[in-house]
Short mmCIF file of C-alpha atoms (C1' of nucleotides) and ligand atoms in Angstrom, two decimals:
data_model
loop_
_atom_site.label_atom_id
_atom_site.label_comp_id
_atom_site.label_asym_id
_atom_site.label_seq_id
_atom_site.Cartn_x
_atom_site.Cartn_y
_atom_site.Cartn_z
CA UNK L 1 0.00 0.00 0.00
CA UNK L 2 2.49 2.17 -0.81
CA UNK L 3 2.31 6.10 -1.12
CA UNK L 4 1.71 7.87 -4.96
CA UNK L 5 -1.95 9.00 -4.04
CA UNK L 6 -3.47 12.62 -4.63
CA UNK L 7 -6.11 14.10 -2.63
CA UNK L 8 -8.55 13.18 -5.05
CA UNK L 9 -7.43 9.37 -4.34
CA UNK L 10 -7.82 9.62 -0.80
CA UNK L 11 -11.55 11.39 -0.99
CA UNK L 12 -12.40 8.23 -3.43
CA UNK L 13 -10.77 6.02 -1.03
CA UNK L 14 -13.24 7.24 2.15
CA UNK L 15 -16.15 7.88 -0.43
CA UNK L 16 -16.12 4.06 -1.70
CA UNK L 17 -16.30 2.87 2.13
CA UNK L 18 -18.93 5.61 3.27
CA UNK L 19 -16.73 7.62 5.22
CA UNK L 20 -17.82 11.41 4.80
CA UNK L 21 -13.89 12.56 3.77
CA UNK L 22 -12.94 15.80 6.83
CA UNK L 23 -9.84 17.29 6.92
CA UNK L 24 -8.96 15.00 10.02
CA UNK L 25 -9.15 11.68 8.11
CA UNK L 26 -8.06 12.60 4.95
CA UNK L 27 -4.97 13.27 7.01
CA UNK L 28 -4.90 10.22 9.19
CA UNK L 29 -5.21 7.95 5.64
CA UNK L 30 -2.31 9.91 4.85
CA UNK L 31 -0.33 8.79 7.58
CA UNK L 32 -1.56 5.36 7.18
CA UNK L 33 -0.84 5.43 3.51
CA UNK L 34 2.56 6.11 3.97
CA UNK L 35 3.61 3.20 6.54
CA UNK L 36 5.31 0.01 5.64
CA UNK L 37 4.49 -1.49 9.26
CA UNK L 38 0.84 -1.50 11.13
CA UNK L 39 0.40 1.65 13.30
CA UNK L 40 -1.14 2.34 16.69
CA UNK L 41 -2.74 4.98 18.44
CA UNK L 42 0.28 6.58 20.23
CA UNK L 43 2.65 6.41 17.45
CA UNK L 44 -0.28 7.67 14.96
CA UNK L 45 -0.68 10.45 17.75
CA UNK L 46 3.46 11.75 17.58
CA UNK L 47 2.57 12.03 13.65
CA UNK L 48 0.52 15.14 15.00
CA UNK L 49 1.63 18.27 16.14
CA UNK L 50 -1.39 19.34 17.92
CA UNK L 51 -4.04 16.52 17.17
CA UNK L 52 -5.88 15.47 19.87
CA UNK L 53 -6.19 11.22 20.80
CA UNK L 54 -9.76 11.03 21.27
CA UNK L 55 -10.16 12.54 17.78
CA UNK L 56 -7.60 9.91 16.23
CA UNK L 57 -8.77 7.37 18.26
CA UNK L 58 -12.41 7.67 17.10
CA UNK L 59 -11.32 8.20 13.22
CA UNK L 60 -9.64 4.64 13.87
CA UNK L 61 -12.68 3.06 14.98
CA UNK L 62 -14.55 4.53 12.32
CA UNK L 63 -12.25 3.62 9.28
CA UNK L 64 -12.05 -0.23 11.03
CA UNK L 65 -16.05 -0.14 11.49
CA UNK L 66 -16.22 0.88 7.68
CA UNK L 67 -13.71 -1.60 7.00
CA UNK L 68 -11.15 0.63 5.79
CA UNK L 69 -7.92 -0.16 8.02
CA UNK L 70 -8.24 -3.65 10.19
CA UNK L 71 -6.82 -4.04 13.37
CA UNK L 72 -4.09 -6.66 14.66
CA UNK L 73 -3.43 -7.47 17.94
CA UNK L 74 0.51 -8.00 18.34
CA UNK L 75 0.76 -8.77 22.18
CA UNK L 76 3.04 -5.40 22.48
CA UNK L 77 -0.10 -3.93 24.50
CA UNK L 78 -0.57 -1.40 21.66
CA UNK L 79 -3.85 -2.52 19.38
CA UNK L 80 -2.31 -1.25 15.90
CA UNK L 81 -3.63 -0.99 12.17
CA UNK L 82 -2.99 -0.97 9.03
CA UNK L 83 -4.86 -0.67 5.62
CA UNK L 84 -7.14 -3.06 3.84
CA UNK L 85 -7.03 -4.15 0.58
CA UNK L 86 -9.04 -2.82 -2.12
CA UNK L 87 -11.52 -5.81 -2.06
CA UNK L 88 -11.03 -6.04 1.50
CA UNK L 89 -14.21 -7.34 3.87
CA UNK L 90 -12.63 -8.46 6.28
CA UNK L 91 -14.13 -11.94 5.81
CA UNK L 92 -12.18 -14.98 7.31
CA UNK L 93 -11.09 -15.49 3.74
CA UNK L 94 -9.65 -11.92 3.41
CA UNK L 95 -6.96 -12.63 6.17
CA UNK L 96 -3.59 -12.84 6.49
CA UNK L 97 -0.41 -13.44 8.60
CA UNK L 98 0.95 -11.05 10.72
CA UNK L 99 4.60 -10.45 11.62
CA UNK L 100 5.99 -8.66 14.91
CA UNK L 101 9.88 -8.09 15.01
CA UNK L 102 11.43 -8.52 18.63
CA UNK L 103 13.94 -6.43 17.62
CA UNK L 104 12.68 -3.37 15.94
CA UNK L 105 9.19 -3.68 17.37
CA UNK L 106 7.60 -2.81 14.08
CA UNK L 107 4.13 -5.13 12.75
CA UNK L 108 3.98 -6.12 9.58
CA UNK L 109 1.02 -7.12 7.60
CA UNK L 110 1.91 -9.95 5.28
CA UNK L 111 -0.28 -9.38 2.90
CA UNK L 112 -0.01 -12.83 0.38
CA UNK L 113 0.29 -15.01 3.48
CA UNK L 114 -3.82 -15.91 4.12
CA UNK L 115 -4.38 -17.66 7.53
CA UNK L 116 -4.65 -21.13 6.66
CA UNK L 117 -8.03 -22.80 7.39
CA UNK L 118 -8.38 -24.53 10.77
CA UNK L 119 -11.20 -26.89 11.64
CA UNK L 120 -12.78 -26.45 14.82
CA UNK L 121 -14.13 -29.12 16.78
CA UNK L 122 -17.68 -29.90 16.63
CA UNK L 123 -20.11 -26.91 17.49
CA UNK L 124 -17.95 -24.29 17.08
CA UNK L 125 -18.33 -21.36 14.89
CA UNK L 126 -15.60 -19.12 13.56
CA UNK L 127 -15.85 -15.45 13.19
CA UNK L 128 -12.48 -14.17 12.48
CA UNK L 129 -9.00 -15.28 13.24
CA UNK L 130 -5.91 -12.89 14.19
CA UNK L 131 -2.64 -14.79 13.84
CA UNK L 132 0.54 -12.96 14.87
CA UNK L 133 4.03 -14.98 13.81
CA UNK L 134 6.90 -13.04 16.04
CA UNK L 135 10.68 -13.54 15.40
CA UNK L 136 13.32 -11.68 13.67
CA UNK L 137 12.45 -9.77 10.56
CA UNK L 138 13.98 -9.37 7.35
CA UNK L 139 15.75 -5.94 7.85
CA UNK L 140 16.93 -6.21 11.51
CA UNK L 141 18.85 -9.65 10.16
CA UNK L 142 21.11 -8.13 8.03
CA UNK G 1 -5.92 -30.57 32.30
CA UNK G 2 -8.89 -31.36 35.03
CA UNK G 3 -8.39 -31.34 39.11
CA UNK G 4 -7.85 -34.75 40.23
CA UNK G 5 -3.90 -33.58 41.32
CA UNK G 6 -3.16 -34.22 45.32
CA UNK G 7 -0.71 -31.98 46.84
CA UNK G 8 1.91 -33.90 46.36
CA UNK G 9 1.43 -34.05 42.24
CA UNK G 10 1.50 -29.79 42.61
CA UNK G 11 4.80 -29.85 44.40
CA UNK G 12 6.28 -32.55 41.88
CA UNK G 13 4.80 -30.60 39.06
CA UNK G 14 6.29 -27.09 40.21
CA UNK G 15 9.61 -29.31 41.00
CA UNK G 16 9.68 -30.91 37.43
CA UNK G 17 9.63 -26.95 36.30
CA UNK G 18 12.23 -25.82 38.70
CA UNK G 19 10.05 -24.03 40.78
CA UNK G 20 10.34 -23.59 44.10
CA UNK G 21 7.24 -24.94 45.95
CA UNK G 22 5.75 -22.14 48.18
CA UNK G 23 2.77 -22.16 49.77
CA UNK G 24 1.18 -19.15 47.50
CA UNK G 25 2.53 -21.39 44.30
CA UNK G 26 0.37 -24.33 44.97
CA UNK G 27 -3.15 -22.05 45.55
CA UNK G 28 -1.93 -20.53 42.39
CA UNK G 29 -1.29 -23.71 40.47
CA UNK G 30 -4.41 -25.38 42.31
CA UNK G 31 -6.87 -22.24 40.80
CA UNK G 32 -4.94 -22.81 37.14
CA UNK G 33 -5.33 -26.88 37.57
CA UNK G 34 -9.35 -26.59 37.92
CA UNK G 35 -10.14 -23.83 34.82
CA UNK G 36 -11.23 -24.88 31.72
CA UNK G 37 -10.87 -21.65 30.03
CA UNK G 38 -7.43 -19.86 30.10
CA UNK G 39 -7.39 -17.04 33.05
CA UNK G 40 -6.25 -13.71 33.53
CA UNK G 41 -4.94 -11.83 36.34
CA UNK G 42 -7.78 -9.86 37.13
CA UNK G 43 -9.84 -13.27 37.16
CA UNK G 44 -7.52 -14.96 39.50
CA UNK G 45 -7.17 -12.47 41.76
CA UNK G 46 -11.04 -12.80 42.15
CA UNK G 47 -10.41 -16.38 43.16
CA UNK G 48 -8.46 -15.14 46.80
CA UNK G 49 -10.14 -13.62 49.22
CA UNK G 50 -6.88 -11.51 50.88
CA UNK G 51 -4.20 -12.05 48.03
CA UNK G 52 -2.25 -8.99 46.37
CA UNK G 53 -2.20 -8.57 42.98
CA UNK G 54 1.19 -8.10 42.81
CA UNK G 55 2.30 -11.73 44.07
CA UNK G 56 -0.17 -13.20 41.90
CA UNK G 57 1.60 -11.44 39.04
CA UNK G 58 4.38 -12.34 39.60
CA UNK G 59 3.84 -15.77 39.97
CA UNK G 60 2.40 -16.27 36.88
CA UNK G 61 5.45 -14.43 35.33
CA UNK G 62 7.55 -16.91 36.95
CA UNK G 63 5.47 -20.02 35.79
CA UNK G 64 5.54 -18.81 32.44
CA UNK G 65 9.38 -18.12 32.82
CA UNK G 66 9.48 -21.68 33.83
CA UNK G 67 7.16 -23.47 31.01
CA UNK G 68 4.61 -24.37 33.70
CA UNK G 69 2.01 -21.88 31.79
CA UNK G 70 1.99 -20.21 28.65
CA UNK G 71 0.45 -16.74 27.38
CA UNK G 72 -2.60 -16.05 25.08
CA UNK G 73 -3.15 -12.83 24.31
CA UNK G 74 -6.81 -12.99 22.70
CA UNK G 75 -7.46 -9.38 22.22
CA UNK G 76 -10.02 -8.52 24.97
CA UNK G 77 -7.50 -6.56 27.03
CA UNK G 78 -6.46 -9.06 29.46
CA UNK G 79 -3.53 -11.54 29.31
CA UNK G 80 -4.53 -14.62 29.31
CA UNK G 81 -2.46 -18.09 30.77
CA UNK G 82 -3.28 -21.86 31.03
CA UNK G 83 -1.59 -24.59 31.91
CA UNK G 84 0.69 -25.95 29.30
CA UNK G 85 1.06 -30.06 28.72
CA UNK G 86 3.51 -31.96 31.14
CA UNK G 87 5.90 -32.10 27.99
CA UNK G 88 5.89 -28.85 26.44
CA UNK G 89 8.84 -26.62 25.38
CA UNK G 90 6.54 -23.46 24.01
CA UNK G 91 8.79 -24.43 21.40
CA UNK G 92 7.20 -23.59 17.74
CA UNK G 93 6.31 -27.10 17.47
CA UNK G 94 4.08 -27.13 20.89
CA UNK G 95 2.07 -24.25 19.69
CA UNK G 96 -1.45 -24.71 19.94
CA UNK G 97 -4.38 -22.64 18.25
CA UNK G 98 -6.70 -20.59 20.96
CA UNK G 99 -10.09 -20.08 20.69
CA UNK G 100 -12.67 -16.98 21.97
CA UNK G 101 -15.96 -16.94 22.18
CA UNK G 102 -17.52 -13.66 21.78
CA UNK G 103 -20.59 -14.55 23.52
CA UNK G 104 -19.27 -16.07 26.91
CA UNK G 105 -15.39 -14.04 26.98
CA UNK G 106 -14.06 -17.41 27.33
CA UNK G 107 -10.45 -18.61 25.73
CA UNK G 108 -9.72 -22.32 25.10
CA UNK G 109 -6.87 -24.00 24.41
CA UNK G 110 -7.16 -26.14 21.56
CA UNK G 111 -4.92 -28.43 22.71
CA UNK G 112 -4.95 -30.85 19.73
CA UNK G 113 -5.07 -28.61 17.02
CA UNK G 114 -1.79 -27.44 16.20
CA UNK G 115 -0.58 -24.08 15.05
CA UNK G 116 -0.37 -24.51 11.16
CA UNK G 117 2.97 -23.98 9.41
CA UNK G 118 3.49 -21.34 7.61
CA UNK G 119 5.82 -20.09 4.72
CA UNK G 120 7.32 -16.71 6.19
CA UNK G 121 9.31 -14.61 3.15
CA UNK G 122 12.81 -14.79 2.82
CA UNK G 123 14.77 -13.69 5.72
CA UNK G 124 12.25 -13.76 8.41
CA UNK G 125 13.01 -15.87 11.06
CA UNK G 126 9.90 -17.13 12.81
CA UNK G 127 10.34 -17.43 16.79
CA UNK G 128 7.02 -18.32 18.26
CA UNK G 129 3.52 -17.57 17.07
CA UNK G 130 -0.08 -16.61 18.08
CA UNK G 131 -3.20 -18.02 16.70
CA UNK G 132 -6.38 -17.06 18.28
CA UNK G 133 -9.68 -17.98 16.34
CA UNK G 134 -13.10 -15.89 17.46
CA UNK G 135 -16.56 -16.83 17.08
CA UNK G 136 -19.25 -18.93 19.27
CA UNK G 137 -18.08 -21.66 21.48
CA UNK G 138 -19.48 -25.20 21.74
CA UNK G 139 -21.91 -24.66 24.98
CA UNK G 140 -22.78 -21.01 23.62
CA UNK G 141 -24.61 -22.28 20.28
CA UNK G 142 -26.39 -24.99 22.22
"C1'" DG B 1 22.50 -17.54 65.15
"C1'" DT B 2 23.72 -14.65 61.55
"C1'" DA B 3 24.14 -13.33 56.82
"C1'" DA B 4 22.54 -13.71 52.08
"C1'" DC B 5 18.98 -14.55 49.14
"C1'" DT B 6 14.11 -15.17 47.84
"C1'" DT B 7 9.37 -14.26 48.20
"C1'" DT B 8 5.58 -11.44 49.50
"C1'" DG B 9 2.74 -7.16 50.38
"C1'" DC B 10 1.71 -2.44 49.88
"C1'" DA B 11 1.66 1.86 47.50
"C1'" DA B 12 2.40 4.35 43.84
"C1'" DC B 13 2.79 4.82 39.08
"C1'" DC B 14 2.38 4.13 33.89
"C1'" DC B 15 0.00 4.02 29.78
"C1'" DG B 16 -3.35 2.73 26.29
"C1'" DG B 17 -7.86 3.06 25.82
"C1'" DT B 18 -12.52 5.06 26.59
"C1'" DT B 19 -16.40 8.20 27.96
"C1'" DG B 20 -19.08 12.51 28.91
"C1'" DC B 21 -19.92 16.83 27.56
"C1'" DA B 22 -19.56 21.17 25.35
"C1'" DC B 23 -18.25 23.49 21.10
"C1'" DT B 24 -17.85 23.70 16.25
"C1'" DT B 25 -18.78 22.41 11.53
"C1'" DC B 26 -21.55 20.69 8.01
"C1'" DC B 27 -25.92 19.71 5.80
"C1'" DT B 28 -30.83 19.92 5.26
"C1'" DT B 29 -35.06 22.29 5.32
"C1'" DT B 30 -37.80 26.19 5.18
"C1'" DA C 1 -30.35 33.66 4.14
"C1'" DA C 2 -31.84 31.69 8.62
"C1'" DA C 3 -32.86 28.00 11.56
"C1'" DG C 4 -32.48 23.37 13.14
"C1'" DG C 5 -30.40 19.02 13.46
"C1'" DA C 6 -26.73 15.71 12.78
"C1'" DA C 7 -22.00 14.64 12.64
"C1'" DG C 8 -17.31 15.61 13.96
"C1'" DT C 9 -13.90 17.52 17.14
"C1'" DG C 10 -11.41 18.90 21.51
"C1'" DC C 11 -10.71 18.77 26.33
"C1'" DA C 12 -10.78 16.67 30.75
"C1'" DA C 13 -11.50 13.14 33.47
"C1'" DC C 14 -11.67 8.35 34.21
"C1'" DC C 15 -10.77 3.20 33.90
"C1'" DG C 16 -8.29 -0.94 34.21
"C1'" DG C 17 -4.50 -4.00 33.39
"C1'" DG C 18 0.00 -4.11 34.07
"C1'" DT C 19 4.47 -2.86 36.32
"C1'" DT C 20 8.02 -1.03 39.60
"C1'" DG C 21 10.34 0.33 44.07
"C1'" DC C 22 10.93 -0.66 48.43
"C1'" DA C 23 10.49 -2.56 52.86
"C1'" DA C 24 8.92 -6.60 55.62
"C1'" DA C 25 8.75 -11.52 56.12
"C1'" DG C 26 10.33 -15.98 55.14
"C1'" DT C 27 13.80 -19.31 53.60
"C1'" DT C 28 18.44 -21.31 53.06
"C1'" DA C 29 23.41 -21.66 53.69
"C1'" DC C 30 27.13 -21.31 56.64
MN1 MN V 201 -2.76 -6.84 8.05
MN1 MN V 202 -3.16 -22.84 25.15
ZN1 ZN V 203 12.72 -5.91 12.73
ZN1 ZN V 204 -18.97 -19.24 24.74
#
DNA sequence: GTAACTTTGCAACCCGGTTGCACTTCCTTT
DNA sequence: AAAGGAAGTGCAACCGGGTTGCAAAGTTAC
């Protein structure tokens, strides 16, 4: 999900998930746009000189609600996020992996690893699945 | 993992772990032995009458340190532990997938499904991992 | 019995997340 | 254009799980 993306692409982006496009979260998808790793609510806050948390905190929950951004929960005790694709619904079948570097702390969604199908003993009924690999990533080994 | 353990079975158990046996240990192993969900600290503090949060914490960091329990961290907030088999390293290959019901908060250990494989990109070097599945449990569908 | 080490208890703190409420902005209706 | 309502924002206060520092109590080694 990488960065080359006018205004006009980020007003599309909100308008095709029903987000009414404010100044605020055009310039939170901004921010998001331009990560390589998932981000969280304090380090999405530093990105701000003056914005306030509740604010960014609520735009989160609005873009995961409309199924914008999705959320991953890496242990670290920060929930972070990170940008859906396209097609995106968020459906078991839309999942995939997630990596947290030890070393460098950073989350990284891995986008063309899909959670592999589990079956659950009898009676149960799945919903979603967040899977979280940790280790050593690519970068902080060389 | 049911109850039927005497005294003597705790204090071999935390032994076999390296643990030393006190008296606060075996309640805490005792309140573990008897769950069927995985328990958090807030939970088990709600199982003494007079204990301190503080003791109980670290006690489970310490059985965790020691392989006795392991961590899920299922997204509700709280850290969850339960008691991990008599011959388990928390090795990759141990790994087990978790499951949370949405209806009743509870986490199982699904202790005989194991965490699938996966195919991490080059480089990444894959340490331990977290699967935790969400949906309706077993008794809450009935 | 004394010294060294471990465990426990209490208090205080940290930090991410969340809520209530008032103020502003935007949009619809007249 | 004015009025009214809905949606978004900002501030302050709160919550709860987790964590640390430090002193007291208990254990172990000599
Ligand atoms: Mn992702
Ligand atoms: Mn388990
Ligand atoms: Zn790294
Ligand atoms: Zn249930």
């Amino acid at each position: 999900m990488p960065s080359g993306m006018t205004d006009e692409d980020k007003k599309r982006q909100l308008d095709s998930r029903d987000i009414k496009p404010t100044a605020m979260r055009e310039l939170v998808l901004d921010v998001l746009s331009r990560q390589t790793a998932a981000i969280g609510l304090p380090e999405l806050e530093a990105h701000f000189e003056k914005a306030d948390r509740t604010t960014l905190y609520r735009t989160l929950k609005t873009f995961e609600e409309k199924k914008l951004i999705h959320k991953i929960v890496d242990g670290t005790g920060t929930v972070k996020y990170a940008l859906c694709s396209e097609t995106c619904e968020c459906e078991p079948d839309d999942l995939h992996v997630h990596f947290l570097c030890e070393k460098c702390g950073k989350t990284y969604c891995l986008y063309d690893i899909p959670v592999p199908t589990i079956n659950l003993p009898h009676g149960f009924k799945l919903e979603g699945v967040n899977m979280v690999i940790n280790g050593i990533c690519a970068s902080c080994r060389k």
